[in-house]
PDB file of C-alpha atoms in Angstrom:
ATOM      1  CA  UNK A   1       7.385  13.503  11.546  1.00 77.00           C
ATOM      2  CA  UNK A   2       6.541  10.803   9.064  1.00 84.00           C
ATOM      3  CA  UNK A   3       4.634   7.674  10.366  1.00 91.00           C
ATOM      4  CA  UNK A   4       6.849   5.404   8.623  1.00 95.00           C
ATOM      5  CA  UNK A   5      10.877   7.022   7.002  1.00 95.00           C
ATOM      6  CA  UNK A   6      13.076   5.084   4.604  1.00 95.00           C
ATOM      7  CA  UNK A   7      15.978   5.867   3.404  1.00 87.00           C
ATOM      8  CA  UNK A   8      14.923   7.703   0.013  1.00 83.00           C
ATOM      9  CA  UNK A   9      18.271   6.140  -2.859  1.00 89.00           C
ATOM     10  CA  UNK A  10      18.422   5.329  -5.190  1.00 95.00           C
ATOM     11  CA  UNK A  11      20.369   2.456  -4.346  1.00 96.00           C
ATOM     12  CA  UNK A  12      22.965   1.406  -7.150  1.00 97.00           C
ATOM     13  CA  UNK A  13      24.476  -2.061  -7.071  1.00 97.00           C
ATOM     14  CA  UNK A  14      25.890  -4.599  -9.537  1.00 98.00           C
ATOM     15  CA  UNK A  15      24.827  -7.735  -9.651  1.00 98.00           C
ATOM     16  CA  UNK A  16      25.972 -10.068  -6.879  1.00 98.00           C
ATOM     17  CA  UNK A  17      26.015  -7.493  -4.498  1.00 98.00           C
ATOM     18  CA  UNK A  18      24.314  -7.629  -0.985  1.00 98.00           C
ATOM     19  CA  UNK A  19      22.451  -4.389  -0.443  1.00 97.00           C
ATOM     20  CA  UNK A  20      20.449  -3.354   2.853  1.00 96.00           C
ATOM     21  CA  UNK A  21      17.157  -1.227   3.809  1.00 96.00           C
ATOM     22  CA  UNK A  22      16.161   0.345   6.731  1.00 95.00           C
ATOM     23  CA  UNK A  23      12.976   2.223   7.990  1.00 96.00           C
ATOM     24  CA  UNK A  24      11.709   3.349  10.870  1.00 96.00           C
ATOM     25  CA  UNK A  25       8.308   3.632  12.310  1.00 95.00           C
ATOM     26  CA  UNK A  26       7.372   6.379  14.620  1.00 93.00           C
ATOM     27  CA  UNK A  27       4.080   4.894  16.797  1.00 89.00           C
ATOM     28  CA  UNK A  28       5.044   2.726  18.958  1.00 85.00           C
ATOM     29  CA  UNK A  29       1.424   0.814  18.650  1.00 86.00           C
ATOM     30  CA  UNK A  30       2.264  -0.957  15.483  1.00 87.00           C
ATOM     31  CA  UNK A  31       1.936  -4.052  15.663  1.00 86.00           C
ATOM     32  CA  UNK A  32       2.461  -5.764  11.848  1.00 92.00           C
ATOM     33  CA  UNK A  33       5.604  -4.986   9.709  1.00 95.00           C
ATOM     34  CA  UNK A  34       5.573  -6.128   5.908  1.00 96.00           C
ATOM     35  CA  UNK A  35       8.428  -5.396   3.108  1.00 97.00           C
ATOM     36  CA  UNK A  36       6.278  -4.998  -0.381  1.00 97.00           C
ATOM     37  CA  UNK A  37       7.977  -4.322  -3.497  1.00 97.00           C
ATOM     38  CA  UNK A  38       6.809  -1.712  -6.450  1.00 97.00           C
ATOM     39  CA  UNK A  39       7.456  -1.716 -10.017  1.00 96.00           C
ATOM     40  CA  UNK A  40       6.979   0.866 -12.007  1.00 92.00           C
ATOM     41  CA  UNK A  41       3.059   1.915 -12.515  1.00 88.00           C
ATOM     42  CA  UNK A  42       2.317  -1.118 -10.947  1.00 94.00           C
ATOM     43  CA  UNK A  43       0.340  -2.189  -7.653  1.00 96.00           C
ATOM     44  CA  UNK A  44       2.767  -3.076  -4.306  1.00 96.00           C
ATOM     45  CA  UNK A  45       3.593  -6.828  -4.098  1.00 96.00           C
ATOM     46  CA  UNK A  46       4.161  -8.576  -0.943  1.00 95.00           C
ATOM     47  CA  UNK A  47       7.629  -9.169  -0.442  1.00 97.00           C
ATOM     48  CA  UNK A  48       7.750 -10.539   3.081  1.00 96.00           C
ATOM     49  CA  UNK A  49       6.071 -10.233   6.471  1.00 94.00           C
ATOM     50  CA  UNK A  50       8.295  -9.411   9.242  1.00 95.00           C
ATOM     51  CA  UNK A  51       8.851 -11.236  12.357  1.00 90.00           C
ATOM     52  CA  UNK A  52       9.763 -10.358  15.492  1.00 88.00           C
ATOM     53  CA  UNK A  53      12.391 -12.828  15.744  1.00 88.00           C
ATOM     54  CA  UNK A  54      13.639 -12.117  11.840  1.00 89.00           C
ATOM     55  CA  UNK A  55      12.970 -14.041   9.072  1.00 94.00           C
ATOM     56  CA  UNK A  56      14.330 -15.789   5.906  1.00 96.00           C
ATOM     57  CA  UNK A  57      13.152 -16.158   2.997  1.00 95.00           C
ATOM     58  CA  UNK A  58      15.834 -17.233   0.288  1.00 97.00           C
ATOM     59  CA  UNK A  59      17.763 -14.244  -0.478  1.00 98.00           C
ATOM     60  CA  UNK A  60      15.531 -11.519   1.982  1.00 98.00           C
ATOM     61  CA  UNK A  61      16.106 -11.225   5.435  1.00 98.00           C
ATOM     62  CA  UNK A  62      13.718  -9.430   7.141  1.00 97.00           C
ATOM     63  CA  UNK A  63      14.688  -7.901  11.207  1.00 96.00           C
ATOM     64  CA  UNK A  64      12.527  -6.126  13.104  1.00 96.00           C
ATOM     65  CA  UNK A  65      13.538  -4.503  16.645  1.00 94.00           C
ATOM     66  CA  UNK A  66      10.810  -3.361  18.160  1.00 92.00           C
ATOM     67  CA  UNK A  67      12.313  -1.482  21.182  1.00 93.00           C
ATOM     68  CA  UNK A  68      14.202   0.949  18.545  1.00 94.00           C
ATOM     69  CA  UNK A  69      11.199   0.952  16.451  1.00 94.00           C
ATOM     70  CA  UNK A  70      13.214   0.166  13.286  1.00 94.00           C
ATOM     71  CA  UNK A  71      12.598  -2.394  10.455  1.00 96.00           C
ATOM     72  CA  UNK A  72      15.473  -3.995   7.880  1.00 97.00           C
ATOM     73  CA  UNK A  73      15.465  -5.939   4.520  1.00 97.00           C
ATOM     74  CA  UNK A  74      18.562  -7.578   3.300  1.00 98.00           C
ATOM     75  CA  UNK A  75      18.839  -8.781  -0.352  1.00 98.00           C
ATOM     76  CA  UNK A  76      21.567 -10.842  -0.885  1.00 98.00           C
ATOM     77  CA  UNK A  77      23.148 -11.680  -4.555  1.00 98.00           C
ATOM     78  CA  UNK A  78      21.215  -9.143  -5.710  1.00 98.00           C
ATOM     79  CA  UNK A  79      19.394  -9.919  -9.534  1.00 98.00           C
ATOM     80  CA  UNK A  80      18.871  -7.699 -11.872  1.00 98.00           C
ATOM     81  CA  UNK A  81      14.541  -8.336 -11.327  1.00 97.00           C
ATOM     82  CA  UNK A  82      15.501  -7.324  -7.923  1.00 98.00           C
ATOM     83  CA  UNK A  83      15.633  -3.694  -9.357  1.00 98.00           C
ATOM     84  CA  UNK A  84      12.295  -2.003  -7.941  1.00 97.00           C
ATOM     85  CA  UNK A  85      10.875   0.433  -5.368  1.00 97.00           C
ATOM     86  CA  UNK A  86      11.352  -1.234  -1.993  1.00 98.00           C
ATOM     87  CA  UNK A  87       8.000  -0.161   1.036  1.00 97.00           C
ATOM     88  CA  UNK A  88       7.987  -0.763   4.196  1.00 97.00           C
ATOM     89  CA  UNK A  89       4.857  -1.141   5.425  1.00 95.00           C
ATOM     90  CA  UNK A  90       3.381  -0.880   8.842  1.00 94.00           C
ATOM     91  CA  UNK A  91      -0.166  -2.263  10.085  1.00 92.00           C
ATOM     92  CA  UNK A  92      -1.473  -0.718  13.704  1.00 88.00           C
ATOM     93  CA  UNK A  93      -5.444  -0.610  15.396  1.00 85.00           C
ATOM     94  CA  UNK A  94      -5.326   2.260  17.313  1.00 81.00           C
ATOM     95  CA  UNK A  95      -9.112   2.219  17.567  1.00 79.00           C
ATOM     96  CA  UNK A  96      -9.396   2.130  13.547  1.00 84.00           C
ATOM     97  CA  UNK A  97      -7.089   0.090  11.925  1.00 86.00           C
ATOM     98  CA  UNK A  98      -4.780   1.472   9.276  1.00 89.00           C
ATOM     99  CA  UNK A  99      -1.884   0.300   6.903  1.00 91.00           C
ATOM    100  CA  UNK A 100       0.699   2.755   6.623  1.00 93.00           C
ATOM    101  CA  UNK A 101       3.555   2.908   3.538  1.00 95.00           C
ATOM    102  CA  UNK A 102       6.885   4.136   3.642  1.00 95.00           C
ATOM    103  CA  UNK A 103       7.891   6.544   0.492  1.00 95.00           C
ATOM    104  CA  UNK A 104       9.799   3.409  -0.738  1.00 96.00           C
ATOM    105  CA  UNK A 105      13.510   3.300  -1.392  1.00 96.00           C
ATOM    106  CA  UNK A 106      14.527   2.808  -5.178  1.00 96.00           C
ATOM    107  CA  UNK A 107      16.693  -0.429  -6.157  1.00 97.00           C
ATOM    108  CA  UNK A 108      18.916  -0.256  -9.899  1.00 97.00           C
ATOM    109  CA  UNK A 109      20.417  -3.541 -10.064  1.00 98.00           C
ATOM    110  CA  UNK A 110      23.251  -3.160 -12.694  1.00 97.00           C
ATOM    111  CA  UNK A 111      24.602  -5.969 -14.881  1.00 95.00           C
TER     112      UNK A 111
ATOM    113  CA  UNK B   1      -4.948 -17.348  -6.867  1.00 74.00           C
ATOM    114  CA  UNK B   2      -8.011 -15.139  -6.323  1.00 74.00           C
ATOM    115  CA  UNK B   3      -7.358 -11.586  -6.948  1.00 93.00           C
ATOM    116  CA  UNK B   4      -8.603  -8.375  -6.142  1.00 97.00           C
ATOM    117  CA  UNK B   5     -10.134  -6.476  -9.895  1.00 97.00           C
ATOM    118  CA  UNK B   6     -10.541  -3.331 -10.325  1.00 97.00           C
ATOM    119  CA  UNK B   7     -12.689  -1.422 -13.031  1.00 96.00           C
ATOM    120  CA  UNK B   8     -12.207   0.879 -15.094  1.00 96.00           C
ATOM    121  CA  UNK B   9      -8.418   0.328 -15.823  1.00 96.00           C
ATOM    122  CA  UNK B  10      -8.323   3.797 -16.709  1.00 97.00           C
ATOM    123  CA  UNK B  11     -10.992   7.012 -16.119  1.00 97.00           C
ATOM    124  CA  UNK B  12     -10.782  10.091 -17.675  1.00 98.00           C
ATOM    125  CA  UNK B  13     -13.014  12.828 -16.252  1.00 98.00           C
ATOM    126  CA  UNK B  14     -13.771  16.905 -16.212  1.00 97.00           C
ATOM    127  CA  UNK B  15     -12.945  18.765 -13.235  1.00 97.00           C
ATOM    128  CA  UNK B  16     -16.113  18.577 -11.402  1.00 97.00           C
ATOM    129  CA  UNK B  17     -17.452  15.593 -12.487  1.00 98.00           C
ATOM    130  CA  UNK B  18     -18.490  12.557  -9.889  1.00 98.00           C
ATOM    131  CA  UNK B  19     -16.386   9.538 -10.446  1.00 98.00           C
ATOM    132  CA  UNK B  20     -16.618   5.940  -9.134  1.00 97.00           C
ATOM    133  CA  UNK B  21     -13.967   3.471  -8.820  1.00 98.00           C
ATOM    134  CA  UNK B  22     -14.986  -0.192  -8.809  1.00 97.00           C
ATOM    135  CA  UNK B  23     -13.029  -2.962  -6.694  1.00 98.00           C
ATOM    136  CA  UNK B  24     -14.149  -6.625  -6.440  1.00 97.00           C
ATOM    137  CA  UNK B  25     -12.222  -7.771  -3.164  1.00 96.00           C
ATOM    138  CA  UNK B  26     -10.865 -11.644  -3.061  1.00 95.00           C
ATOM    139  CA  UNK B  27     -14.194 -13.137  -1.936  1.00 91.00           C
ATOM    140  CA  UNK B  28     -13.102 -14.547   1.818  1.00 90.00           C
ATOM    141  CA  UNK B  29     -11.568 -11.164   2.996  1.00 94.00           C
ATOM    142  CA  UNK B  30     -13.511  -9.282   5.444  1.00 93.00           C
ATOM    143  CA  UNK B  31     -10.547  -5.992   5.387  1.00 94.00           C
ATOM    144  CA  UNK B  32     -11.010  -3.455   2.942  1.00 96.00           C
ATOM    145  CA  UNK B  33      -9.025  -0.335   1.746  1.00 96.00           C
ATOM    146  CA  UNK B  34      -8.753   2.327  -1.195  1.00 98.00           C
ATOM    147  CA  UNK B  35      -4.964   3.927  -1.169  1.00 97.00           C
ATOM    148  CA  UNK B  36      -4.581   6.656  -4.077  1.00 97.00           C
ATOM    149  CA  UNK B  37      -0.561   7.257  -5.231  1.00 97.00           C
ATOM    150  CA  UNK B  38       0.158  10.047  -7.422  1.00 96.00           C
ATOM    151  CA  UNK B  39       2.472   9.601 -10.207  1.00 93.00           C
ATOM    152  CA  UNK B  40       6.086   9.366  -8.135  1.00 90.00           C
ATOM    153  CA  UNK B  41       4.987  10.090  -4.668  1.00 93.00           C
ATOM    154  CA  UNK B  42       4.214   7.785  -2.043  1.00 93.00           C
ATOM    155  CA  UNK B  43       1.207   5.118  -1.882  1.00 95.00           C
ATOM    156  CA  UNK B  44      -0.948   7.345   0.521  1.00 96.00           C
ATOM    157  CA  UNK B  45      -3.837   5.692   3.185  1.00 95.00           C
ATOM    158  CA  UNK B  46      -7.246   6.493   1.861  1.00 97.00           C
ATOM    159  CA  UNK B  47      -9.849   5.102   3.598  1.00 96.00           C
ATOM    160  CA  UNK B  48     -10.287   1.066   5.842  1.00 94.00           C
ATOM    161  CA  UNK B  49     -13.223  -0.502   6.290  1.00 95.00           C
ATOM    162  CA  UNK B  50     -14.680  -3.672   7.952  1.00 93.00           C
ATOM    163  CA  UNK B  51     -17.948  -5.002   8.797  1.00 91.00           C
ATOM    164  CA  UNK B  52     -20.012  -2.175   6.133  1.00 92.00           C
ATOM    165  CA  UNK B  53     -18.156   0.751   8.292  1.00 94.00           C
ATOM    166  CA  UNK B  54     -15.502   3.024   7.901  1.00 95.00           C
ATOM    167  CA  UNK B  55     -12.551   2.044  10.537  1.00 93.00           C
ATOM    168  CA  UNK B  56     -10.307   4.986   9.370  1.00 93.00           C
ATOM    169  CA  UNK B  57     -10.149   7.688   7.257  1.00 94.00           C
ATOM    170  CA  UNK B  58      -6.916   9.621   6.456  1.00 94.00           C
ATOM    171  CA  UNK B  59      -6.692  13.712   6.378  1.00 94.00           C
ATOM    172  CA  UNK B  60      -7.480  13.519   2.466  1.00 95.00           C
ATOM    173  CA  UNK B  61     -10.732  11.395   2.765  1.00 97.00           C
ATOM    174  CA  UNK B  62     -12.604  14.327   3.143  1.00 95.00           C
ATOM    175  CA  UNK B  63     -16.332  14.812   2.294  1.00 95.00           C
ATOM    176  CA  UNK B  64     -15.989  14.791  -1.587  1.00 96.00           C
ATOM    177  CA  UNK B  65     -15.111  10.713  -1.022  1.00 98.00           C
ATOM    178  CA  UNK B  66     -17.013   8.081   0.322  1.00 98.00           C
ATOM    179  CA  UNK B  67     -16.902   4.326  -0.008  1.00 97.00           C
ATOM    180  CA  UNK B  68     -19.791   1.525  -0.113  1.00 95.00           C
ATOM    181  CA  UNK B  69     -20.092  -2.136  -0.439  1.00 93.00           C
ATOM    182  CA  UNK B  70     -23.211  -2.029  -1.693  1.00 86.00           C
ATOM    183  CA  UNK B  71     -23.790  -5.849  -2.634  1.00 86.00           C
ATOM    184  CA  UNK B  72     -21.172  -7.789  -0.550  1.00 80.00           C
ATOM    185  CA  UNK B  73     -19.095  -8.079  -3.748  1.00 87.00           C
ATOM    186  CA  UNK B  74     -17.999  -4.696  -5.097  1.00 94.00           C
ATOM    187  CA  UNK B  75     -16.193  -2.208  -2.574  1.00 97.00           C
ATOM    188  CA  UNK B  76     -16.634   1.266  -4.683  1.00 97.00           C
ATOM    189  CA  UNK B  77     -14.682   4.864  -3.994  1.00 98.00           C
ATOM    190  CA  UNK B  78     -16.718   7.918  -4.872  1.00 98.00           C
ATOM    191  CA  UNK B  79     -15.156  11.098  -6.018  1.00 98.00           C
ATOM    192  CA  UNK B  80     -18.329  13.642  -5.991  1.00 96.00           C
ATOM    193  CA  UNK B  81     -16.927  16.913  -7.453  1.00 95.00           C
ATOM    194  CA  UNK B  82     -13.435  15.841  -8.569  1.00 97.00           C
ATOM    195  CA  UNK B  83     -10.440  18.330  -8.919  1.00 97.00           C
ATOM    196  CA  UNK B  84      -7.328  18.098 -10.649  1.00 97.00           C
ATOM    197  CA  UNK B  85      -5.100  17.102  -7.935  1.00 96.00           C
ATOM    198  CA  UNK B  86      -7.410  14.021  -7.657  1.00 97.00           C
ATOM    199  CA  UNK B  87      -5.371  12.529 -10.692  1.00 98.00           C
ATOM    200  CA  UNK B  88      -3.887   9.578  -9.351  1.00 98.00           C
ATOM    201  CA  UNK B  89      -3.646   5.818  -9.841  1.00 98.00           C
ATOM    202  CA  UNK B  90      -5.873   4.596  -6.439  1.00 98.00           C
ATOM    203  CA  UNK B  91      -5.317   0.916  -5.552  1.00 98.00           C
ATOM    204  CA  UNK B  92      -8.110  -1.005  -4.138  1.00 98.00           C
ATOM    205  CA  UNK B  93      -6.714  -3.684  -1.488  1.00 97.00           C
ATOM    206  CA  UNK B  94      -8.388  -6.805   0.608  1.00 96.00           C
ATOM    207  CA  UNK B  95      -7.010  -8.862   3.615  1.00 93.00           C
ATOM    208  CA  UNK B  96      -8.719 -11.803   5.190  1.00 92.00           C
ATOM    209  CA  UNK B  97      -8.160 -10.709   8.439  1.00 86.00           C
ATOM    210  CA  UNK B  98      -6.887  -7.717   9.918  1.00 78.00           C
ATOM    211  CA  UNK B  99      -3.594  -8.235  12.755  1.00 77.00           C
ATOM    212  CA  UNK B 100      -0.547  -9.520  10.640  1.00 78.00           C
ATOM    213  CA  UNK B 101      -2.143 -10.384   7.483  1.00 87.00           C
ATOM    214  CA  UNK B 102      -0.726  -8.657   4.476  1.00 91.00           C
ATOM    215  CA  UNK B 103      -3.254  -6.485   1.987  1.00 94.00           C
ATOM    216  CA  UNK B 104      -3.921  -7.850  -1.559  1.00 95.00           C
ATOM    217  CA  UNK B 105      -3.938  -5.373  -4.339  1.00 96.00           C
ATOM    218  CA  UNK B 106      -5.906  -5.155  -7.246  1.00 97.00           C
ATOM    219  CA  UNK B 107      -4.026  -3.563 -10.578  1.00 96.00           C
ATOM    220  CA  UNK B 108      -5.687   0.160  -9.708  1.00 97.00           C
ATOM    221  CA  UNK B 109      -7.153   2.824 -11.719  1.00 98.00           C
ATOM    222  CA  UNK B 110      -5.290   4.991 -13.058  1.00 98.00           C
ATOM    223  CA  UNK B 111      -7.601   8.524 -12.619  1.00 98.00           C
ATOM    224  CA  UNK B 112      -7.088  11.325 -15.147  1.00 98.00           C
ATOM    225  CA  UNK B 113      -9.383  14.797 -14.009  1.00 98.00           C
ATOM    226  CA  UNK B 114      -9.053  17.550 -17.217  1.00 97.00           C
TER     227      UNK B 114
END
C-alpha cells in the first residue's frame, strides 16, 4: 500500500466551480500535512500547511482528520491559474525523518 | 526571498559516467533533501539529512548515490556509475526546521543519461 493515495483525475471544472481533493495517509506516525501545488516541469510550491483544526486561506480550505488518517483541499471559485498538479504531502520522524508525496491529482480549469 | 539554487540546470551524461548535482540550501535551514521525479511519475523521497548525516534513505538511494555538504553551503547528490533509468529531473529542497515546517525547493536538474 502506498504511504500517501490521492485520487489520480484529472479533475475537469469550469471556472467558478468549487472542486475538492482528498488523500489519505497510511502511517499513523505522521505528524505534518502540507498541500503543494505542481506545474508542469516545474518544482512543488507550497500551497498550504494543514492544521489539525482546518484552515483557511482565501479560496483553500485545508481539513485534516487524523483518527481516519485522511487529508482534504477545497478550492473554491476555481481560476483558470488554479489548473495544476495538486500533492499532498506528509512529514513523519520515525527515527529518520522523511517527507513523503502523494502521486498528485491533476486540476484543468476550463474557461 | 532566499531560495534554494541548483546547478547545472540541465546535465547530460553517458551511461556510466559519475554525475554531481549541486544545491545551495536557503542559508538558515538546518533540513536537507534530494527528491528525483521522472518525467510524469510521482516526486519520489531520495535521501534527508541533518546535522552532516544521513536521517533517511529511501529503497532507491542505493550505493551508486551519496550526498555531502562539504563546505556548509553546497548540499551535492552523487550519481557514481549512472544508468539510464537515472534520467530524471531531482529537486534539491531545505527547511529551517524539521516538525511542521514546509520544504523549499530549488528549480532542479533536469538529468539526461545516453
Amino acid at each position: 500500500r502506498k504511504e500517501v493515495e490521492q485520487d489520480p483525475g484529472p479533475f475537469n471544472v469550469p471556472e467558478g466551480a468549487t472542486v475538492a481533493f482528498n488523500c489519505t495517509y497510511s502511517n499513523s506516525a505522521s505528524q505534518s500535512f502540507f498541500w503543494y501545488r505542481q506545474d508542469c516541469r516545474k518544482e512543488p510550491k507550497l500551497l498550504m500547511s494543514v492544521y489539525s483544526s482546518g484552515n483557511e486561506d482565501g479560496r483553500f480550505t485545508a481539513q485534516l482528520n487524523r483518527a481516519s488518517q485522511y487529508i482534504s483541499l477545497l478550492i473554491r471559485d476555481s481560476k483558470l491559474s488554479d489548473s495544476a498538479t495538486y500533492l499532498c504531502v506528509v512529514w513523519r520522524d520515525t527515527g529518520g525523518f522523511k517527507t513523503i508525496f502523494g502521486a498528485g491529482t491533476r486540476l484543468f480549469v476550463k474557461a | 526571498e532566499p531560495e534554494v539554487t541548483q546547478t547545472p540546470s540541465h546535465q547530460v551524461t553517458q551511461m556510466g559516467q559519475e554525475v554531481i548535482l549541486r544545491c545551495v540550501p536557503i542559508s538558515n535551514h538546518l533540513y536537507f533533501y534530494w527528491y528525483r521525479q521522472i518525467l510524469g511519475q510521482k516526486v519520489e523521497f531520495l535521501v534527508s539529512f541533518y546535522n552532516n548525516e544521513i536521517s533517511e534513505k529511501s529503497e532507491i538511494f542505493d550505493d551508486q548515490f551519496s550526498v555531502e555538504r562539504p563546505d556548509g553551503s553546497n548540499f551535492t547528490l552523487k550519481i557514481r556509475s549512472t544508468k539510464l533509468e537515472d534520467s530524471a529531473m531531482y529537486f534539491c529542497a531545505s527547511s529551517p526546521s524539521s516538525y511542521n515546517s514546509p520544504l523549499h525547493f530549488g528549480n532542479g536538474t533536469r538529468l539526461t543519461v545516453t
